[in-house]
């Protein structure tokens, strides 16, 4: 094996796994997620900037009580949460702790989102870590009788094929996954052929908001 492309894992690698990767003397390129102390090339999306741009669109549409559903145990979750806060602080909007929901087990996210939305006070917009969590949020809103987007705007992140099949169709952020794959493969080949011999590189692919019917933007 001349090189490895390492796609996201469900859980952060333990020390023994990181040591095994470092013992592999050929190039390794991480895709989409990274972790503290990872000494490898990395190609991902501009998570922070993409989320900030999406929240800016919600703010421009008049939303002020903006909540979030994040899974911050991975680097992309941390970056998207930071982008959410960037936009809120830039516009001097309050970040209400009651509307910040952290999912600890994506398999149980529907129940967690239901409990969060079934309160006397709730946000008028909800930005989600990815399209899967946004799908759960749409289902929770439907089951609770909350009209989307009239009473609650919901957005995702990723622009998965799922996002166009939902009703209402999901507003999201396109990560340009094809370009991420191309860039990662190109970087790996450059390392293998020794055309790239410099220090470890981080390459972020620009993102693009995709506005659909789940929010009025």
Coordinates of C-alpha atoms in Angstrom, one line a residue, residues 2 13 20 52 69 71 73 91 95 97 104-105 112 120 122 124 134 156 200 208:
X2 CA 1.6 3.2 -1.2
X13 CA -9.2 7.3 17.2
X20 CA -0.4 2.7 14.1
X52 CA -21.5 31.5 9.3
X69 CA -28.4 21.2 17.0
X71 CA -22.6 17.1 17.4
X73 CA -17.5 15.4 19.4
X91 CA -24.7 40.8 14.6
X95 CA -27.1 33.3 22.0
X97 CA -28.5 28.6 26.0
X104 CA -24.5 13.0 22.3
X105 CA -25.8 10.0 20.4
X112 CA -33.6 14.8 22.0
X120 CA -43.1 27.0 25.9
X122 CA -38.5 27.7 21.3
X124 CA -37.8 30.5 15.3
X134 CA -32.0 18.3 10.1
X156 CA -28.8 21.3 7.5
X200 CA 1.8 18.7 6.4
X208 CA -22.0 27.2 -0.8

